[in-house]
Coordinates of C-alpha atoms in Angstrom, one line a residue:
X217 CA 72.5 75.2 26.6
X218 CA 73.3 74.2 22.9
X219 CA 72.4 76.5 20.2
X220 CA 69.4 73.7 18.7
X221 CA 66.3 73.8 18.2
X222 CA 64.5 71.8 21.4
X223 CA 63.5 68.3 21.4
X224 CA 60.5 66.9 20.2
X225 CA 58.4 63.7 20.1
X226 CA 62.2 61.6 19.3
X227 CA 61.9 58.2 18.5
X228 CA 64.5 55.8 18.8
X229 CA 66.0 53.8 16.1
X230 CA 66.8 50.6 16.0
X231 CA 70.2 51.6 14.1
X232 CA 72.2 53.8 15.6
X233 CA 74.5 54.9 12.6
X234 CA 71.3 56.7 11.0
X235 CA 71.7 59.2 8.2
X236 CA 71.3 63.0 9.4
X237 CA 68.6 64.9 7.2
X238 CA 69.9 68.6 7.2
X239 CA 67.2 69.9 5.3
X240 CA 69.2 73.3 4.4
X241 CA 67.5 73.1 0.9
X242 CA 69.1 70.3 -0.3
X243 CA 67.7 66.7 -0.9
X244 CA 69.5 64.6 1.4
X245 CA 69.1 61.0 0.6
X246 CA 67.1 58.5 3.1
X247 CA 68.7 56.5 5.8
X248 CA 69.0 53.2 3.3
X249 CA 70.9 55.8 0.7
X250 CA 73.1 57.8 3.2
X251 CA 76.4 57.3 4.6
X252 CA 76.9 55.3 7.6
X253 CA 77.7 56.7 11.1
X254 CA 80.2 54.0 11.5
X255 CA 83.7 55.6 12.4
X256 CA 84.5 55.0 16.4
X257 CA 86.6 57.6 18.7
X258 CA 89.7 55.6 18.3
X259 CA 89.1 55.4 14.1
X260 CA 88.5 59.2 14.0
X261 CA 92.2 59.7 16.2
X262 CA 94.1 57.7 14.0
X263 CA 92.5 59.2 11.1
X264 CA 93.5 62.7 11.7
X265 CA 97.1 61.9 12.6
X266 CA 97.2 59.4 9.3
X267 CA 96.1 63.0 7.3
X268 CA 98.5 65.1 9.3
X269 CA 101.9 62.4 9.0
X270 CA 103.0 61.3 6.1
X271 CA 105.8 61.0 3.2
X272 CA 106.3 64.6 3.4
X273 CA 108.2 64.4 6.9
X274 CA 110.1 61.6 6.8
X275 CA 111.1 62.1 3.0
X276 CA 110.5 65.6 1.9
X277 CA 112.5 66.8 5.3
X278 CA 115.2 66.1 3.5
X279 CA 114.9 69.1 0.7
X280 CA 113.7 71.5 3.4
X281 CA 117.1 71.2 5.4
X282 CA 118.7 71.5 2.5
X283 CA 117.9 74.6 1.6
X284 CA 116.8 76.3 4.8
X285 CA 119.4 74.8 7.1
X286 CA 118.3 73.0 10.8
X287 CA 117.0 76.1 12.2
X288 CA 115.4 77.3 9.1
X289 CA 113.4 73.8 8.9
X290 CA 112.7 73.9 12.6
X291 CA 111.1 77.5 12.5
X292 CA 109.6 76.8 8.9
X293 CA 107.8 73.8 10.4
X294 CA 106.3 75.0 13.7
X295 CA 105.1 78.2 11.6
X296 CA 103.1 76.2 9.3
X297 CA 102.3 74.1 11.7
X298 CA 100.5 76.6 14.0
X299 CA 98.4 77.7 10.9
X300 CA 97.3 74.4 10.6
X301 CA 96.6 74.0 14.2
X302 CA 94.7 77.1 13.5
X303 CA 92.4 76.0 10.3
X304 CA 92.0 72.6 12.1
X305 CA 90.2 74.3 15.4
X306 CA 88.5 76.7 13.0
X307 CA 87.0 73.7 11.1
X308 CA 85.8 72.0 14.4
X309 CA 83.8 74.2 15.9
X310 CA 81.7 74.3 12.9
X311 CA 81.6 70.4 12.7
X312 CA 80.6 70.6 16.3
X313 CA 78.2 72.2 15.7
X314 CA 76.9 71.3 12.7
X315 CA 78.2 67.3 12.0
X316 CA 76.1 67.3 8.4
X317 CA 77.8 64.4 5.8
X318 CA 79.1 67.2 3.4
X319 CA 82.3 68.4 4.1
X320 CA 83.4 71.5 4.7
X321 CA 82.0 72.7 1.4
X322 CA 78.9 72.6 3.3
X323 CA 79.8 74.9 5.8
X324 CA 81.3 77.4 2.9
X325 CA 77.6 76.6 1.2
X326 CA 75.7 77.6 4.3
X327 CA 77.7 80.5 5.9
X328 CA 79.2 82.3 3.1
X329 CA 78.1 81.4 -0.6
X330 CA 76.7 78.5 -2.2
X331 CA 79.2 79.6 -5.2
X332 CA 82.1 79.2 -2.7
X333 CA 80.9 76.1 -1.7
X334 CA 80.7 74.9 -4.9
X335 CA 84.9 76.0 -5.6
X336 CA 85.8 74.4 -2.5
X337 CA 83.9 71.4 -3.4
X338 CA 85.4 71.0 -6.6
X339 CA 89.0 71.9 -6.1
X340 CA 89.0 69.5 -2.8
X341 CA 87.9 67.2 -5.7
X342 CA 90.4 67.8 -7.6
X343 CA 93.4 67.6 -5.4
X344 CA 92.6 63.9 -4.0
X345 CA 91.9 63.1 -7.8
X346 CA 95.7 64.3 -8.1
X347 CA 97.2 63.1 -4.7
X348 CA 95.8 59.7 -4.8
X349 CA 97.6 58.1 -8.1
X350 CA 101.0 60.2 -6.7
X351 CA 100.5 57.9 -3.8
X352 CA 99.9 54.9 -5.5
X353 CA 103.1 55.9 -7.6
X354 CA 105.2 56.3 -4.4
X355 CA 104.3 52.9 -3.3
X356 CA 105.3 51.5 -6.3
X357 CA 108.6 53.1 -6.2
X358 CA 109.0 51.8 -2.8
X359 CA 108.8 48.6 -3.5
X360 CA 111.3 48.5 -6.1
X361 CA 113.9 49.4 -3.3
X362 CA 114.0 45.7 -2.7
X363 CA 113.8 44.3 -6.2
X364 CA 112.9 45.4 -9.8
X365 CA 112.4 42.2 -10.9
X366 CA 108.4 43.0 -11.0
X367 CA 107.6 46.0 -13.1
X368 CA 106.0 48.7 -11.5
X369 CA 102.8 48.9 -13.3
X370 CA 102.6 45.7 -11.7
X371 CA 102.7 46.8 -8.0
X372 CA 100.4 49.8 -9.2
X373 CA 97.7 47.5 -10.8
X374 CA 97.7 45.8 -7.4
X375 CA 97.9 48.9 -4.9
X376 CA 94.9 50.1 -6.9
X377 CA 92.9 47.6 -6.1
X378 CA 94.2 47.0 -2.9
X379 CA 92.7 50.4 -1.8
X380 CA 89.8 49.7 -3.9
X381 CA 88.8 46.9 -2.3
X382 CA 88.7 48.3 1.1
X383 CA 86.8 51.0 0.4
X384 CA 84.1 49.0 -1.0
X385 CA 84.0 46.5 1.9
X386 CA 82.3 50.7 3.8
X387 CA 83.4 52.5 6.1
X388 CA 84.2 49.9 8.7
X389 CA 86.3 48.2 6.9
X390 CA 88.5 51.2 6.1
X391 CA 88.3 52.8 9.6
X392 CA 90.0 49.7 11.5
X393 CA 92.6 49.0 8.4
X394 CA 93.2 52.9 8.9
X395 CA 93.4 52.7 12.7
X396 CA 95.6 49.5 12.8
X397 CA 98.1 51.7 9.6
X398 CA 97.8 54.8 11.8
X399 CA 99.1 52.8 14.8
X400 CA 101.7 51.1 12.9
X401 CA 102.9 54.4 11.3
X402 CA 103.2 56.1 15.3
X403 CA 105.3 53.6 16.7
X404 CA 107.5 53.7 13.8
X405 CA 107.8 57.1 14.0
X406 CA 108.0 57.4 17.8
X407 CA 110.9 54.8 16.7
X408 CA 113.1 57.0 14.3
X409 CA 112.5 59.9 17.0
X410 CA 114.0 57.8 19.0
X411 CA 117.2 56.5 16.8
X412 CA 117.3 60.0 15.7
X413 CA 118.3 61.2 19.5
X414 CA 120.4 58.1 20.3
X415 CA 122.5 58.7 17.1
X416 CA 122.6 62.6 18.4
X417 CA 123.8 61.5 22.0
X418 CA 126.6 59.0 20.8
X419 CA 124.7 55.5 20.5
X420 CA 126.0 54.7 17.4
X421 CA 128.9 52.7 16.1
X422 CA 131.1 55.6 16.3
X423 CA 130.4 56.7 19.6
X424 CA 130.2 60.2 18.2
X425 CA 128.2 62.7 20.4
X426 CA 127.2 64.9 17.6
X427 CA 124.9 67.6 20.4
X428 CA 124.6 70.8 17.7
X429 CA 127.5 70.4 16.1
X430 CA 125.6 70.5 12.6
X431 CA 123.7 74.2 13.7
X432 CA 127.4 75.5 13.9
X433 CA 128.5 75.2 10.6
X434 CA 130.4 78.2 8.8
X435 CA 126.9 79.6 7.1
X436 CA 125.4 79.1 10.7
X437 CA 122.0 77.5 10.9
X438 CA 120.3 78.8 8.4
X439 CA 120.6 77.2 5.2
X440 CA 121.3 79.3 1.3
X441 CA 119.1 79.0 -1.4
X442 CA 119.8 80.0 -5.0
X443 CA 122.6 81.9 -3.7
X444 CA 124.2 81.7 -7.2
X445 CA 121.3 83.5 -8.9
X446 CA 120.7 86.1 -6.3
X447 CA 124.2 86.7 -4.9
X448 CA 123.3 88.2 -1.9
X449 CA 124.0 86.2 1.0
X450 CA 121.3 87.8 3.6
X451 CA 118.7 87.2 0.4
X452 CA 119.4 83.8 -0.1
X453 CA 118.8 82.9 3.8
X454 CA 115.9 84.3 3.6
X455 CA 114.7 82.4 0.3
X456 CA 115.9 79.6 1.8
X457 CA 113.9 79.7 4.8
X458 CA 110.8 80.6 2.5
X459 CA 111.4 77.3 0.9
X460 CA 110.8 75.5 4.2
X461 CA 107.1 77.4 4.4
X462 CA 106.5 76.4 1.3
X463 CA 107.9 72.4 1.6
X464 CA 106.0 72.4 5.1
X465 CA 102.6 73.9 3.7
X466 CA 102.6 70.3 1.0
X467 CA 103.7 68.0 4.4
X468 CA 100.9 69.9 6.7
X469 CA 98.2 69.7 4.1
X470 CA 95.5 66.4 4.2
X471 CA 95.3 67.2 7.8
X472 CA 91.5 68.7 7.3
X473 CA 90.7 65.2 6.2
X474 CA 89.2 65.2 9.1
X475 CA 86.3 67.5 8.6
X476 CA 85.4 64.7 5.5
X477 CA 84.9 62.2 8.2
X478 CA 82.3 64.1 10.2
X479 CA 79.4 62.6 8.2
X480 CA 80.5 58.8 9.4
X481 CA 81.4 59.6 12.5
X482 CA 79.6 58.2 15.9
X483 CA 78.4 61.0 18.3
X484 CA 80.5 63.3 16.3
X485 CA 79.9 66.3 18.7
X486 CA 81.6 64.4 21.1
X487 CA 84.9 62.9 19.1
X488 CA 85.5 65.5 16.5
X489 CA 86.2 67.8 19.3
X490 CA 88.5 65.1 20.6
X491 CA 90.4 64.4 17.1
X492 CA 90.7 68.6 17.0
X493 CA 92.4 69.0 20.3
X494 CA 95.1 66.1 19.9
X495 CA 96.1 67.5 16.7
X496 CA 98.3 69.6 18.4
X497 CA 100.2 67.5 20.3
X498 CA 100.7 65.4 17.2
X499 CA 102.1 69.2 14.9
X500 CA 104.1 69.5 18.1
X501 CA 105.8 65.8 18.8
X502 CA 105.9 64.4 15.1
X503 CA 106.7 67.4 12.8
X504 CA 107.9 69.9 14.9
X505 CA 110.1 66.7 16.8
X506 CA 111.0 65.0 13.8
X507 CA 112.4 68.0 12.1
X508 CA 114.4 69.1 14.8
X509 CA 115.7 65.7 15.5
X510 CA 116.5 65.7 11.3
X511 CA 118.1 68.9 11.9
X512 CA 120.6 67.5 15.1
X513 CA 121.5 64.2 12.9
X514 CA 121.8 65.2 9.4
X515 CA 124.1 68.2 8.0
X516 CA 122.4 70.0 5.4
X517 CA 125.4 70.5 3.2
X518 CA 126.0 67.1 3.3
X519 CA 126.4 65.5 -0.1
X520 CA 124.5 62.1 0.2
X521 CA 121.5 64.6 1.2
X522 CA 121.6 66.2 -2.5
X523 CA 121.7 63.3 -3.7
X524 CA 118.8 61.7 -1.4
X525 CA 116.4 64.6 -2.1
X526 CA 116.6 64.1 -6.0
X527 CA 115.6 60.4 -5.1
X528 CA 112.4 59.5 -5.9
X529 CA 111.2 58.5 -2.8
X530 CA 112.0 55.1 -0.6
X531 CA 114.5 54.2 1.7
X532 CA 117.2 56.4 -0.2
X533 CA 114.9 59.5 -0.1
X534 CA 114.6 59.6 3.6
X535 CA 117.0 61.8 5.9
X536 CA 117.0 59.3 8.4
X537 CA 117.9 56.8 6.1
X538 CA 120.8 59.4 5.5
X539 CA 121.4 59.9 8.9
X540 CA 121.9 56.1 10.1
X541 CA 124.5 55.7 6.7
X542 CA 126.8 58.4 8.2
X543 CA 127.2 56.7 11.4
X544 CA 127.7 53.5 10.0
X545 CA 124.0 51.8 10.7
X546 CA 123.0 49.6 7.4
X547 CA 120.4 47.1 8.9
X548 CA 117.7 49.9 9.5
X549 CA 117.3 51.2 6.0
X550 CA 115.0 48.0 4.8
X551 CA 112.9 48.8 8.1
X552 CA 112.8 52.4 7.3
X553 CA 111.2 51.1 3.8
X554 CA 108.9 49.4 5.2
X555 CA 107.7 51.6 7.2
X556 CA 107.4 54.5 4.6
X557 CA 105.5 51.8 2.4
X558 CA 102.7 51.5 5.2
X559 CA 102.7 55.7 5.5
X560 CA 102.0 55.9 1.6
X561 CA 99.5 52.9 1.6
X562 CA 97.3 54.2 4.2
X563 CA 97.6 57.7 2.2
X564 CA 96.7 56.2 -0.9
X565 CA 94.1 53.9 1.2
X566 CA 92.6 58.2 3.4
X567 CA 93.1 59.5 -0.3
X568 CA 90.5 57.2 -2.0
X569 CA 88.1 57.6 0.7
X570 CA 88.2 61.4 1.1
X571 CA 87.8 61.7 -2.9
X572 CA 84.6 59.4 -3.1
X573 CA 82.8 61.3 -0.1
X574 CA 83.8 65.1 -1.3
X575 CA 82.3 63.9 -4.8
X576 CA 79.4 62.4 -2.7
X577 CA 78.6 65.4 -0.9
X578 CA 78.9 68.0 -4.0
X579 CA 76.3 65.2 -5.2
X580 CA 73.7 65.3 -2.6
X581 CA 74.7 69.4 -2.5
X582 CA 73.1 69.3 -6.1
X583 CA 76.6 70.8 -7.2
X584 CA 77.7 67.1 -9.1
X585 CA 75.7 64.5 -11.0
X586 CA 72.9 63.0 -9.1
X587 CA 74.2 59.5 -9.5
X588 CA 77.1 60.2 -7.3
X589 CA 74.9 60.1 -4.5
X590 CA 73.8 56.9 -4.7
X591 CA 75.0 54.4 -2.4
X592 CA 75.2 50.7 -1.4
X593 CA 73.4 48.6 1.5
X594 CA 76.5 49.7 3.4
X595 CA 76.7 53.0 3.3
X596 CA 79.5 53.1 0.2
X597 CA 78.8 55.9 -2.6
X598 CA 79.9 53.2 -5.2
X599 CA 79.3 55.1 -8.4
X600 CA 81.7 58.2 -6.8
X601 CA 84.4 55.5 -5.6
X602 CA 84.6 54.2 -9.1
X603 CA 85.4 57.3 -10.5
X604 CA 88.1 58.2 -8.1
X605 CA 89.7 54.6 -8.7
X606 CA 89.5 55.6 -12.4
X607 CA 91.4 58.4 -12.4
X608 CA 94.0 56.3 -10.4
X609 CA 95.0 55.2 -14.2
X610 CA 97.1 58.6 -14.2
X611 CA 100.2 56.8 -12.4
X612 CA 100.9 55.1 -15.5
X613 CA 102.1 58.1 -16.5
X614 CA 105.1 57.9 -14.4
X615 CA 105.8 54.4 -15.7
X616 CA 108.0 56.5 -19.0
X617 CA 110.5 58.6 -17.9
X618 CA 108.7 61.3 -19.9
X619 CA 105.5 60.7 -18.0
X620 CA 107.6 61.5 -14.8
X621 CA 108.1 64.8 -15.7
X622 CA 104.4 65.3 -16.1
X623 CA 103.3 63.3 -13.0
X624 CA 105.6 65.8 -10.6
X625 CA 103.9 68.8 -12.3
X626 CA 100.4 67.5 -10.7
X627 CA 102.0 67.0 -7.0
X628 CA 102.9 70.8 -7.6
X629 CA 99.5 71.7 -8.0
X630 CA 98.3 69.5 -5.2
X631 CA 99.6 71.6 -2.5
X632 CA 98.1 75.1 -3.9
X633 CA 94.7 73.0 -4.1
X634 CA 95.3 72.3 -0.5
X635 CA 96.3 76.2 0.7
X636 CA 93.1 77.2 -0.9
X637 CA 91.0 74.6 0.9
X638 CA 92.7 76.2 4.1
X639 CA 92.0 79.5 3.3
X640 CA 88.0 78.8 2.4
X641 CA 88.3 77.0 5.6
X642 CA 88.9 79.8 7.3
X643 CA 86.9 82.8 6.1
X644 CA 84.0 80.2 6.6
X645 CA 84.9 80.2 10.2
X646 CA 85.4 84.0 10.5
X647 CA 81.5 84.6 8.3
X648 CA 80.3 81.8 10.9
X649 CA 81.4 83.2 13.6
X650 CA 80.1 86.6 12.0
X651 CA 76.5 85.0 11.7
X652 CA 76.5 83.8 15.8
X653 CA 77.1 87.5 16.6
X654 CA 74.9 88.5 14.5
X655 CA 72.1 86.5 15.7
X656 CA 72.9 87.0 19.1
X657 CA 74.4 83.8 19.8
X658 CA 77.4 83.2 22.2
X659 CA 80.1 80.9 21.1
X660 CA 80.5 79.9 24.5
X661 CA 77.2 77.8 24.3
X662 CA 78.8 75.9 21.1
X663 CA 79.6 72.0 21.6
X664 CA 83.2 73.3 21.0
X665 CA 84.8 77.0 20.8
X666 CA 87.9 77.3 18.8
X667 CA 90.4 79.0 20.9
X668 CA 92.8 81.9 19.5
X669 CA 89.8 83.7 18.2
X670 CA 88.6 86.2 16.0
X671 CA 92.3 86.6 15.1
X672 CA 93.0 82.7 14.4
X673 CA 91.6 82.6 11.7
X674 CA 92.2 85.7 9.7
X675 CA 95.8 84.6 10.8
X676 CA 95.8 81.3 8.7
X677 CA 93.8 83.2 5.9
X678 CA 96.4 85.9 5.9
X679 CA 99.2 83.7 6.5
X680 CA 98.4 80.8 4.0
X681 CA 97.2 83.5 0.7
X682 CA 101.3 84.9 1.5
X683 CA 103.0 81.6 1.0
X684 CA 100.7 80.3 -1.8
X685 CA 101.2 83.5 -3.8
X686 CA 105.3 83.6 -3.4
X687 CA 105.1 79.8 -3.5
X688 CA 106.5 79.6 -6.5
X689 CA 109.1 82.1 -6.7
X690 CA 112.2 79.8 -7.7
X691 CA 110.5 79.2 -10.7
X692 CA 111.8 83.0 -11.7
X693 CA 115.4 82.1 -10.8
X694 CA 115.7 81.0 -13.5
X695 CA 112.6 81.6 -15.0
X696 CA 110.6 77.8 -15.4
X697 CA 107.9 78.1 -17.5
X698 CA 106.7 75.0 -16.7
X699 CA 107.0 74.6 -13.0
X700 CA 105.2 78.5 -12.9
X701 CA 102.0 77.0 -14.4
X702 CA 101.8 74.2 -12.2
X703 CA 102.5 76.4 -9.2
X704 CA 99.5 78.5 -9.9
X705 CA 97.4 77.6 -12.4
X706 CA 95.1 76.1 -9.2
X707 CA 94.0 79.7 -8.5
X708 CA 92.8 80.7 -11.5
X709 CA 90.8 77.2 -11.8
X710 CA 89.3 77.9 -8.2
X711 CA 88.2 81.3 -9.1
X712 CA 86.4 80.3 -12.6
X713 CA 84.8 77.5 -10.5
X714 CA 83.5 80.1 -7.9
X715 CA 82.6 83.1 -10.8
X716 CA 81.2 80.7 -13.2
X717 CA 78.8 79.1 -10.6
X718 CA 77.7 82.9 -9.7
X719 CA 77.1 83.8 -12.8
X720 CA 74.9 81.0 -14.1
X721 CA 73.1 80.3 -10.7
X722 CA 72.9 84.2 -9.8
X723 CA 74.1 83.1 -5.9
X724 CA 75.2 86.0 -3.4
X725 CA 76.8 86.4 -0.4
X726 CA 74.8 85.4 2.3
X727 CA 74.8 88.5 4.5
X728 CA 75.3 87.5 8.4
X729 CA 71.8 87.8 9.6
X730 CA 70.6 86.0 7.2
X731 CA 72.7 82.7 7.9
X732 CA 70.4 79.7 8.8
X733 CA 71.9 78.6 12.2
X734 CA 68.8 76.5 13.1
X735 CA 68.0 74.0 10.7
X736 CA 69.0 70.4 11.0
X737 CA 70.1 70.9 14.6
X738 CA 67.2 68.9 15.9
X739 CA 68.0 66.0 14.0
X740 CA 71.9 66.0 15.4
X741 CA 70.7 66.6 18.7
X742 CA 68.3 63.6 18.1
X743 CA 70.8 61.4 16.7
X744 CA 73.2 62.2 20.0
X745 CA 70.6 61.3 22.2
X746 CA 70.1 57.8 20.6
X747 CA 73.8 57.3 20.7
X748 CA 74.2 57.8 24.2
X749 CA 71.1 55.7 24.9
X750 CA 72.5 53.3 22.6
X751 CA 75.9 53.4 24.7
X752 CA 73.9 53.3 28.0
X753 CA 71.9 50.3 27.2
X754 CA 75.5 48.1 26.6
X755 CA 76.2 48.9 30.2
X756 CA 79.9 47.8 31.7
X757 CA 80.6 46.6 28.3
X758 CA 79.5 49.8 26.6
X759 CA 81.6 51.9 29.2
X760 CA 84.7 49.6 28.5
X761 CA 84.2 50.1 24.8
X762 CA 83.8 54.0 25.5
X763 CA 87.2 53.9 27.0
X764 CA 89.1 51.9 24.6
X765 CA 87.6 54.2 21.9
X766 CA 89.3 57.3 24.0
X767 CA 92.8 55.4 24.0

């Protein structure tokens, strides 16, 4: 039996894609001012995988190998990647079981504090605020791989509004560009695994079997990092594999996207679930894949990989791109362009999206401005997309070489906004799972039960708060005053965002017994009922559809 309050007097709808009406103490708007329930199965998938692949394999690979070596980036990779894996299950046993239309903040609102809910909120907020522009940036950068006759605040102007314009067509619109980008951006990366083995077992021009030849390299296969400053050989291997936790923790993180999506998502009970468990396949095929294959086919001490990783981004940038110039392949580099112009696009296109509906939900949460909450006809909080696309005006900072230096300083402090939205992630799990046990509740009777715990998540918690507090530790050799502030200045923000809202609203810590886990449940379980009558009543057709949606 799911933990919900029983069923009473439901009356169907003649729109399926109804708002949900929580009623936790919040005003949630009406149907005509909510989000849509408009993402399918098949949406959600691609979704998640376009959050959890992006630039920061198939370019920022290329600095992790060179300072941790193949084996360092192999083991730096799956480590972070099972503490995603871990966060990720964490956050969807509470969207099971509780598919409300704001964000994860919600569930930190509900189960722990409204004052944490309110950080997390905000510094989500702030990271896509930050990520989104970078994007845009990339794009632009990528473009003028194949001419600079346009200047780049040209292709910006028209990437913004590109992205703009999709969002505001709702979210159907941007969940079957995002699913047709996502599809586009697996088979080209199922393609470069592909290369990246055929170069490895001799198909190239040289007919060179490389096997493991570049794991047994004088300094073995670990990699040295800041060797010079340290000079202490076991030291440096050990910094250098550090720096692959750290590069992997900014490629894993956008991954929790997901959990944004819940509140536009059809029969989310059912596909969230779904989206969850194929997230570890994807960790283990495309990240933990792709790196090793980087690892067979590129030598980390190889000289066009220094200068690759100091790139920008594009073709150049990419260790594959590296990898097919040793072996004499030219013809694949414009490909490999274009395919890392689709992976930024539809990050830039997730960004946008996930940036309106965080500010939208601290809205409706009381936490922003009410006028963020307002919506369209279709379901599109317009006045919190408009803001978002504003702030896309910071990647004209990159257009002067001075404004470059700036811009990377905010991509630093993207991926500490990330780790903290982990770590929230996951003590909300662990004071959730606190408030089931204290109530008496078995998790077994939840519409999905995160394996691996208690200990999961105080894993990622534990695990995560490490590497975000030595993230920054080469800015002491030598000592950058610069690239220090960026690397931390997130945490202090987060924790006067989550004391000053205490403070002024006198919140506390919701102790576990006294954690609502019955409100709003009735409405879910109402609006899963109509969806599956809804799905009934389209008979063979509706079954067909149901299957497509699983593929």
């Amino acid at each position: 039996m799911r933990l919900s309050e029983k069923k009473h007097d439901f009356q169907p709808e003649e729109n399926h894609s109804s708002a949900l009406d929580d009623n936790d103490g919040y005003n949630e708007p009406v149907r005509e001012q909510s989000l849509h329930r408009g993402l399918k199965a098949r949406q959600i998938s691609m979704i998640a995988l376009g959050g959890a692949v992006g630039t920061g394999l198939i370019i920022g690979s290329g600095t992790a190998l060179q300072r941790g070596g193949p084996l360092g980036l192999l083991l730096g990779y799956a480590f972070v990647g099972f503490i995603c894996y871990l966060v990720m299950v964490a956050l969807g046993e509470m969207a099971a079981f509780l598919p409300h239309k704001k964000g994860f903040a919600g569930y930190a609102t509900r189960f722990v504090d409204p004052a944490l809910g309110f950080a997390l909120g905000w510094n989500y907020l702030l990271k896509y605020l930050i990520i989104t522009p970078n994007n845009i940036n990339a794009a632009g950068v990528v473009v003028q791989y194949w001419t600079q006759s346009v200047h780049i605040a040209v292709w910006m102007v028209i990437f913004i509004a590109f992205i703009f314009v999709v969002n505001l067509l709702g979210v159907r619109v941007f969940g079957e560009l995002e699913f047709w980008f996502s599809s586009i951006k697996i088979v080209a990366l199922i393609g470069l695994l592909l290369m990246g083995i055929i170069i490895d077992l001799g198909g190239n021009p040289h007919h060179d079997r490389i096997g493991f030849r570049y794991w047994k390299t004088p300094n073995g296969p670990m990699g040295k990092y800041l060797l010079d400053q340290v000079h202490n050989s076991s030291l440096s291997i050990f910094l250098g594999f550090w720096a692959t936790l750290t590069n992997a923790l900014f490629a894993y993180i956008g991954t929790e996207l997901i959990g944004v999506t819940v509140g536009e998502a059809e029969n989310p009970r059912r596909n969230i679930p779904i989206a969850i468990r194929r997230t570890f396949y994807r960790i283990l095929v495309f990240y933990v894949g792709g790196v090793f294959v980087i690892g067979l086919i590129v030598p980390s001490t190889n000289d066009s990989l220094f200068v690759a990783t100091k790139s920008k981004t594009g073709a150049a940038a990419s260790p594959f791109v590296v990898a097919t110039t040793l072996v004499g392949i030219r013809v694949l580099n414009h490909i490999i362009n274009g395919a890392i112009l689709i992976f930024v696009m539809s990050a830039a296109n997730s960004d946008l999206y996930i940036g309106s509906r965080t500010l939208y939900g601290l809205a409706i949460e009381g936490k922003a401005p009410s006028i963020f909450k307002r919506v369209n006809s279709i379901g599109v909080p317009y006045p919190a997309l408009l803001l978002c696309t504003a702030f896309c005006a910071l990647v004209f900072l990159n257009v002067h070489s001075s404004g470059a230096k700036v811009f990377g300083w905010f991509v630093n402090l993207a991926s500490t906004f990330g780790a903290l939205t982990w770590m929230t992630i996951a003590y909300s799990h662990i004071c959730f799972m606190g408030a089931l046990k204290a109530h008496g509740k078995s998790r077994d009777d939840l519409p999905y039960k995160a394996p691996f715990q208690p200990w999961g998540s105080w894993f990622a918690l534990i695990s995560t708060g490490i590497i975000t507090l030595f993230k920054g530790f080469d800015t002491f050799l030598p000592w950058n005053v610069a690239n220090f502030i960026t690397s931390y200045i997130a945490v202090p923000i987060f924790f006067v965002l989550w004391l000053g809202y205490k403070l002024i609203f006198k919140t506390r810590v919701i102790l576990p017994k006294h954690v609502d886990l019955v409100t709003g449940l009735r409405a879910i379980d109402e609006e899963e009922e109509q969806y599956l009558e809804y799905e009934k009543a389209k008979g063979p057709q509706g079954r067909f559809r149901k299957i497509w949606d699983a593929l």
